[in-house]
mmCIF file of C-alpha atoms in Angstrom:
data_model
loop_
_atom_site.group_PDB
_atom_site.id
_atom_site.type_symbol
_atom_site.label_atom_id
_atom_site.label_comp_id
_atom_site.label_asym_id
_atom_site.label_seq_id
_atom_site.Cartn_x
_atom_site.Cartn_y
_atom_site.Cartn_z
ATOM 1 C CA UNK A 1 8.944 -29.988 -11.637
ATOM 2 C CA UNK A 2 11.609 -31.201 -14.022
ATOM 3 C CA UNK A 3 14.318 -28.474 -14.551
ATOM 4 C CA UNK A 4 15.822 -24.796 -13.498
ATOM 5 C CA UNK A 5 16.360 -22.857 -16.617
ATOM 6 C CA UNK A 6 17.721 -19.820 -17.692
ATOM 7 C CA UNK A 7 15.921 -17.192 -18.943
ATOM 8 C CA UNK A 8 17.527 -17.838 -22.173
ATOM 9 C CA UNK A 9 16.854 -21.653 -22.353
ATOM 10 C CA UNK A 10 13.254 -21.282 -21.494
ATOM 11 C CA UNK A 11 12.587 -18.800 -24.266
ATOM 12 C CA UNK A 12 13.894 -21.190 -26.220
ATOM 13 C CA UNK A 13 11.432 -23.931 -25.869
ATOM 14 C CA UNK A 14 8.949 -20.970 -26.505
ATOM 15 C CA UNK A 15 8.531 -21.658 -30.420
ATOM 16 C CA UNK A 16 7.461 -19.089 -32.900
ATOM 17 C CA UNK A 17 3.528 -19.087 -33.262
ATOM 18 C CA UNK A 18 2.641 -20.689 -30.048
ATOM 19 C CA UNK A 19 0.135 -19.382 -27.922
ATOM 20 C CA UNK A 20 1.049 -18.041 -24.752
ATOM 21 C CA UNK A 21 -0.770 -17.077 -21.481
ATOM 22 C CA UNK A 22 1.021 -14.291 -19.485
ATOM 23 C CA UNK A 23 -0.108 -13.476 -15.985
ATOM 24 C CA UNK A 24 0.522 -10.097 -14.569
ATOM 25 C CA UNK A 25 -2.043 -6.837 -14.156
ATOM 26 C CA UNK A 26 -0.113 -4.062 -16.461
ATOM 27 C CA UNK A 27 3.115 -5.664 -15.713
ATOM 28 C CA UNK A 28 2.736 -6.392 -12.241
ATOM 29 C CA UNK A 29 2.607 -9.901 -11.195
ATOM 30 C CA UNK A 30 4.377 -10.396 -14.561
ATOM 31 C CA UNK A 31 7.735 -12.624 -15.386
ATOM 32 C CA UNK A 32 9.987 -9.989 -16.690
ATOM 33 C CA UNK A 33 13.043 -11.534 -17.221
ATOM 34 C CA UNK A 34 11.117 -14.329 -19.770
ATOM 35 C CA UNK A 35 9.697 -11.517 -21.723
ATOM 36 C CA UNK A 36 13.243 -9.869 -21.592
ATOM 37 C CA UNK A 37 14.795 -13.175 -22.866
ATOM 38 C CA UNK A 38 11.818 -13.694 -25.906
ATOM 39 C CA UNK A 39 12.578 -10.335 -27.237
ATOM 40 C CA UNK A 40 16.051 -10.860 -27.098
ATOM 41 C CA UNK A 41 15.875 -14.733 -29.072
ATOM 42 C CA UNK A 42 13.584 -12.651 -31.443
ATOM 43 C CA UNK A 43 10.533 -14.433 -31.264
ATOM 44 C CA UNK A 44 7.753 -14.269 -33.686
ATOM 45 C CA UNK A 45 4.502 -14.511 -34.680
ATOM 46 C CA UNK A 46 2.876 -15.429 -30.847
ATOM 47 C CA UNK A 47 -0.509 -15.608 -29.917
ATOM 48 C CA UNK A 48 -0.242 -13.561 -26.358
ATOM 49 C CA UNK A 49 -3.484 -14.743 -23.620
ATOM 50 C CA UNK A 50 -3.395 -12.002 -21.034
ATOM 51 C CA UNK A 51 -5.278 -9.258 -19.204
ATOM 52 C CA UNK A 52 -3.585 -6.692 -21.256
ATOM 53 C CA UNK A 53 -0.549 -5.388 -23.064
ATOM 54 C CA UNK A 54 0.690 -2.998 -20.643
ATOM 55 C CA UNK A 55 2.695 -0.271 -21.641
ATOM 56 C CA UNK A 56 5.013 0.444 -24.675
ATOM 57 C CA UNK A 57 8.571 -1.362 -23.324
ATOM 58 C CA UNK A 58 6.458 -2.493 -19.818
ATOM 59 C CA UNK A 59 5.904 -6.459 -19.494
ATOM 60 C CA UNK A 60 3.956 -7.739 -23.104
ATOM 61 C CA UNK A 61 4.613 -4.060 -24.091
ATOM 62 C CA UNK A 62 8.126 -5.497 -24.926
ATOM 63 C CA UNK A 63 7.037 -8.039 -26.881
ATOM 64 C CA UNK A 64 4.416 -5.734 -28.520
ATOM 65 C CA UNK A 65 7.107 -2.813 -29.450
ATOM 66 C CA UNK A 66 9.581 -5.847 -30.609
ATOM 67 C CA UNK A 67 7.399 -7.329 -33.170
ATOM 68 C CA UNK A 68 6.841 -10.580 -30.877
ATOM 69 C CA UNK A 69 3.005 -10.576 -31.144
ATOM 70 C CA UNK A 70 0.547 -11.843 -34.294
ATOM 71 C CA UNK A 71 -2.396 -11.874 -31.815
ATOM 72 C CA UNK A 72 -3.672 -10.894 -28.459
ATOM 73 C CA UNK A 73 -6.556 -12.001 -26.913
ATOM 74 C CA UNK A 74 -6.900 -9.486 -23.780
ATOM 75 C CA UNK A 75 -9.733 -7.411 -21.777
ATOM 76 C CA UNK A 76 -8.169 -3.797 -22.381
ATOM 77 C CA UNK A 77 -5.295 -2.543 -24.667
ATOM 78 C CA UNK A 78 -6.309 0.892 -23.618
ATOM 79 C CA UNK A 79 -2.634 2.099 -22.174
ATOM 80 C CA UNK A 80 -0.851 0.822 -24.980
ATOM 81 C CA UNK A 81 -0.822 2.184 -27.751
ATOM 82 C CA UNK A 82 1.956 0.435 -29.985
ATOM 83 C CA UNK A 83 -1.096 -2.022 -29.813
ATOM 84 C CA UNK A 84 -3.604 -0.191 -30.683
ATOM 85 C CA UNK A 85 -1.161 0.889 -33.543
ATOM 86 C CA UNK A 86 -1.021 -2.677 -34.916
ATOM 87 C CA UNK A 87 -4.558 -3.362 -34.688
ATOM 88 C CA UNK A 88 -5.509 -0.971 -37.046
ATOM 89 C CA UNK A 89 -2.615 -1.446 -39.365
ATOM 90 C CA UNK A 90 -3.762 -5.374 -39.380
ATOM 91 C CA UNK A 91 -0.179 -6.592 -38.215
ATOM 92 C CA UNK A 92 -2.055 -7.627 -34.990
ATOM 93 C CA UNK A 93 -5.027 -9.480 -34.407
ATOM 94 C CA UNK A 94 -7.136 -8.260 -31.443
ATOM 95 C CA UNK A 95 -9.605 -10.530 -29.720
ATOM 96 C CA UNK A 96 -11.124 -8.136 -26.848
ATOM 97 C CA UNK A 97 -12.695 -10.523 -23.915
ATOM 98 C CA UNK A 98 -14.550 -8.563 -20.551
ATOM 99 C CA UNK A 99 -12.290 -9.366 -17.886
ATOM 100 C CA UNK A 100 -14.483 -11.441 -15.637
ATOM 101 C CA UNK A 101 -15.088 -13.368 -19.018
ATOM 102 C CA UNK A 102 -11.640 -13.771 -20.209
ATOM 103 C CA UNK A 103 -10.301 -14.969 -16.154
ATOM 104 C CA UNK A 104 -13.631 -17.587 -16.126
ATOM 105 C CA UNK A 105 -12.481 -18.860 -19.996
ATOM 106 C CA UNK A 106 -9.109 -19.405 -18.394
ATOM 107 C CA UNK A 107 -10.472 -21.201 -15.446
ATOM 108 C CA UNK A 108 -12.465 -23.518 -17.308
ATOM 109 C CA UNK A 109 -9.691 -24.593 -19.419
ATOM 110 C CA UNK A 110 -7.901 -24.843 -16.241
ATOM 111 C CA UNK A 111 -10.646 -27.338 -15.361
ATOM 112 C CA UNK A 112 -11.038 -29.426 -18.153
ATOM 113 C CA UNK A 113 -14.559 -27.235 -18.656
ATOM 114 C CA UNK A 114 -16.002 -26.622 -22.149
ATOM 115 C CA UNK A 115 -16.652 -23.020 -21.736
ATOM 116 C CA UNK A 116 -18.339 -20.628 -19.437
ATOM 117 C CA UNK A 117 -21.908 -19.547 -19.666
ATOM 118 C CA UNK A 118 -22.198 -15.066 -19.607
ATOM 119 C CA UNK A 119 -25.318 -12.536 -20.377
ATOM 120 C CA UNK A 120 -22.371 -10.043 -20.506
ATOM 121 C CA UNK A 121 -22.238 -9.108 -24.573
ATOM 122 C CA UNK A 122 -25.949 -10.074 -24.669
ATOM 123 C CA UNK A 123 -27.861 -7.631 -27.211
ATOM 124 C CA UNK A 124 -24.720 -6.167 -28.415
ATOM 125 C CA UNK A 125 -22.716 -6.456 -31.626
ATOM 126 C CA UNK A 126 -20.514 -8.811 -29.667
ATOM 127 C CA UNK A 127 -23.375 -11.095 -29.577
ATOM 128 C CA UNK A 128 -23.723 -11.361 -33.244
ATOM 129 C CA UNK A 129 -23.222 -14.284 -34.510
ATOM 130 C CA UNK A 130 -22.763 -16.285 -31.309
ATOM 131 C CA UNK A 131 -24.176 -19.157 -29.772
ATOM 132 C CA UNK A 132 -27.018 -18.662 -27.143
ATOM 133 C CA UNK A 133 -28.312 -21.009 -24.664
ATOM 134 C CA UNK A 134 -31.624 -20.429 -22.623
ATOM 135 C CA UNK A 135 -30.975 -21.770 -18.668
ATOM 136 C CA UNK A 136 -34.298 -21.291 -16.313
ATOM 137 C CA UNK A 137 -35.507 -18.884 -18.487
ATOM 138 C CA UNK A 138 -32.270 -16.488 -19.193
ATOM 139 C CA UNK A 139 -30.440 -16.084 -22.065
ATOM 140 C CA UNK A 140 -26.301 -16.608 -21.580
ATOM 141 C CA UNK A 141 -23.537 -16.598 -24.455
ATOM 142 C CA UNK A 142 -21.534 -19.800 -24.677
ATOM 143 C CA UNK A 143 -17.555 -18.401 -24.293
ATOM 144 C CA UNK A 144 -15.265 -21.245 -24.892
ATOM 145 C CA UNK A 145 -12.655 -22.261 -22.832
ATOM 146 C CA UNK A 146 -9.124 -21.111 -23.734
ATOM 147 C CA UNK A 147 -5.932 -22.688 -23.145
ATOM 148 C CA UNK A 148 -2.595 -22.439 -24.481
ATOM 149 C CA UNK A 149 0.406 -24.255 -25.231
ATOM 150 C CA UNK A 150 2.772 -22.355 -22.622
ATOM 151 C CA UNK A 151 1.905 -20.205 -19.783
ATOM 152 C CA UNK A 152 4.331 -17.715 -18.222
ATOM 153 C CA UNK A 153 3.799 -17.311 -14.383
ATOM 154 C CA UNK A 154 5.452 -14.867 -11.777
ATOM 155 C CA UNK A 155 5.554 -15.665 -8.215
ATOM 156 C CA UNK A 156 7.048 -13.869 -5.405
ATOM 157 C CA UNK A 157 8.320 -16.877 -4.298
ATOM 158 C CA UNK A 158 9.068 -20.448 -5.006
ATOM 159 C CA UNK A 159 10.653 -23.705 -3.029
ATOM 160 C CA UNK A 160 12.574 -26.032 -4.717
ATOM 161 C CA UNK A 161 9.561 -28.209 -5.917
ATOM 162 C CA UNK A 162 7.986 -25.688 -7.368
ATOM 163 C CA UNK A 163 5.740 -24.905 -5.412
ATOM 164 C CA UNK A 164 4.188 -20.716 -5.562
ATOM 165 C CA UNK A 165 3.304 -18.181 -3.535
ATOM 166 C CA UNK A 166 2.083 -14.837 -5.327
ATOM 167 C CA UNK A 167 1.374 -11.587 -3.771
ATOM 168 C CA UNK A 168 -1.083 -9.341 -4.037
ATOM 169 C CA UNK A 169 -2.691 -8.702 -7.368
ATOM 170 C CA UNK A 170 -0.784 -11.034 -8.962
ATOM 171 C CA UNK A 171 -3.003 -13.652 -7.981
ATOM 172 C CA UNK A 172 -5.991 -12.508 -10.566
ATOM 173 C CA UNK A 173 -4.181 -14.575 -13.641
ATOM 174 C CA UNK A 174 -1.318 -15.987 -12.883
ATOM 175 C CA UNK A 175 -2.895 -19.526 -10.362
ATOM 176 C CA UNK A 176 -5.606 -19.633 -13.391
ATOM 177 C CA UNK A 177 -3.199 -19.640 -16.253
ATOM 178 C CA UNK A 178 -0.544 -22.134 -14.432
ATOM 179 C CA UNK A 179 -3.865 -24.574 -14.275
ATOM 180 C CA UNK A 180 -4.268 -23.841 -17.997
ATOM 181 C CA UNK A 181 -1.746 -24.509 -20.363
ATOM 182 C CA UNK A 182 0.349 -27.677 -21.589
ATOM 183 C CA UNK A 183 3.846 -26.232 -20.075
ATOM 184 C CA UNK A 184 4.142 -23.542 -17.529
ATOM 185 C CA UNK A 185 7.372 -21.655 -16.686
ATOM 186 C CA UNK A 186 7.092 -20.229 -13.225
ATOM 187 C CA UNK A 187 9.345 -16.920 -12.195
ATOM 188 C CA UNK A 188 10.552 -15.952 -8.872
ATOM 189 C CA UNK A 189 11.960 -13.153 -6.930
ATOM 190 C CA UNK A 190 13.485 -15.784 -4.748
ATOM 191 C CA UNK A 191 13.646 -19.550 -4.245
ATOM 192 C CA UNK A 192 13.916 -20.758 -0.956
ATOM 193 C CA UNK A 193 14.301 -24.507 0.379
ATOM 194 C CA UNK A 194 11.878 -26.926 0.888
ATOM 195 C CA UNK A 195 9.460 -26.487 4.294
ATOM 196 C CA UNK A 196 9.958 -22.658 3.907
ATOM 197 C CA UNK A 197 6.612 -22.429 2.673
ATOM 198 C CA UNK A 198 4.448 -24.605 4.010
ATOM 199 C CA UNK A 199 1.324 -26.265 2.568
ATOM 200 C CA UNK A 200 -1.466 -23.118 3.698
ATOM 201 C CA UNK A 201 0.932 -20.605 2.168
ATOM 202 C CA UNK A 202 0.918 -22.446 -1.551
ATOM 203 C CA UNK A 203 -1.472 -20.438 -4.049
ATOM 204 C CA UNK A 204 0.015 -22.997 -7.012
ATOM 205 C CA UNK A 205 0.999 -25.843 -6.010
ATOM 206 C CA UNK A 206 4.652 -27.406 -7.785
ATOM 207 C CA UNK A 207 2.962 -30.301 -9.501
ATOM 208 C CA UNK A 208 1.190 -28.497 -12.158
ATOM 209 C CA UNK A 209 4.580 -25.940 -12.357
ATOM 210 C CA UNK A 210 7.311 -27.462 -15.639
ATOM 211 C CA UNK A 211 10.270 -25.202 -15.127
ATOM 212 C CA UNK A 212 11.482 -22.703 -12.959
ATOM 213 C CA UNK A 213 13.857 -19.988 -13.945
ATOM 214 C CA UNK A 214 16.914 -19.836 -11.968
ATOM 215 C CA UNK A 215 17.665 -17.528 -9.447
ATOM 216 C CA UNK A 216 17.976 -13.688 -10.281
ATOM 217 C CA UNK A 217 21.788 -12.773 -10.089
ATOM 218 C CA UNK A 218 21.946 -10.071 -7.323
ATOM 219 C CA UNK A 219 23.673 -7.265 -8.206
#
């Protein structure tokens, strides 16, 4: 790991029209106080990678009611509907990915993979136009692998390496996206010293983890 940031500083090194992968499950298991500090620089014109955009002014619902977001590449905007909004006024781009489909595209860029082989979409419109590969007989869309420039990870809690431990659902994205992006900024409800979590308890481990946000002031 190289530094502690602020919120502040590390939306800062978040430039306008990167692509972004945000963990979280309709803002759980999402880093709230770096979306908090990207609305507030004013960012613009991101590409957001996540399972969805939560709720107007919930987790990526911020960015998406701030004006953050030129694209979203999700499973479900279903709850939100300042994205729905923007969809069909063309001021954002929608890429809609099943969710077992867009965690596996994640994983394999994770992994250094190409892509991930799927019959979901097969003999649909979302088919059209795609690649297909025959294996043993089956049919299977190609779904290339997706990575990003920054991903933006919440943990329940860190050491001072590093090092993550996530609780309960927010283990769907958040280990896959930390695995799958050039710089990952890792948030935590607390940061405790070195030894407190020990080596079976470590869901991501600090080597893969760029910056961690400081400690939340308690108020």
């Amino acid at each position: 790991m190289r530094t502690a940031l602020s919120p502040a500083a590390a939306a800062a090194l978040v430039p306008d029209g990167a692509t972004v992968m945000i963990g979280g499950f309709m803002g759980v298991g999402t880093p709230h106080r770096t979306i908090a500090a990207l609305v507030e620089r004013g960012a613009r014109g991101l590409t957001i990678i996540a399972n969805d955009t939560a709720r107007p002014g919930v987790g990526i619902g911020r960015l998406i009611g701030a004006g953050c977001v030129a694209r979203v590449v999700a499973s479900h905007i279903g709850t939100n509907p300042e994205t729905q909004k923007g969809m069909i006024a063309g001021t954002i781009a929608v890429d809609l990915v099943p969710q077992g489909t867009l965690a596996e595209r994640i994983r394999a860029g994770g992994s250094g993979l190409g892509g991930v082989l799927t019959a979901t979409g097969l003999g649909t419109p979302a088919a059209e136009g795609r690649q297909v590969v025959e294996v043993d007989g089956l049919p299977y869309l190609i779904e290339p692998a997706l990575r990003a420039e920054f991903a933006l990870v919440a943990a329940r809690s860190a050491d001072y390496a590093g090092n993550l431990v996530y609780s309960l659902t927010a283990r769907n994205f958040n280990p896959l996206m930390a695995m799958a992006a050039d710089t990952v900024i890792a948030e935590a409800n607390e940061i405790v010293p070195l030894g407190v979590l020990t080596p079976d308890m470590i869901h991501t481990p600090g080597v893969v983890i760029d910056h961690l946000l400081e400690r939340p002031q308690l108020v």
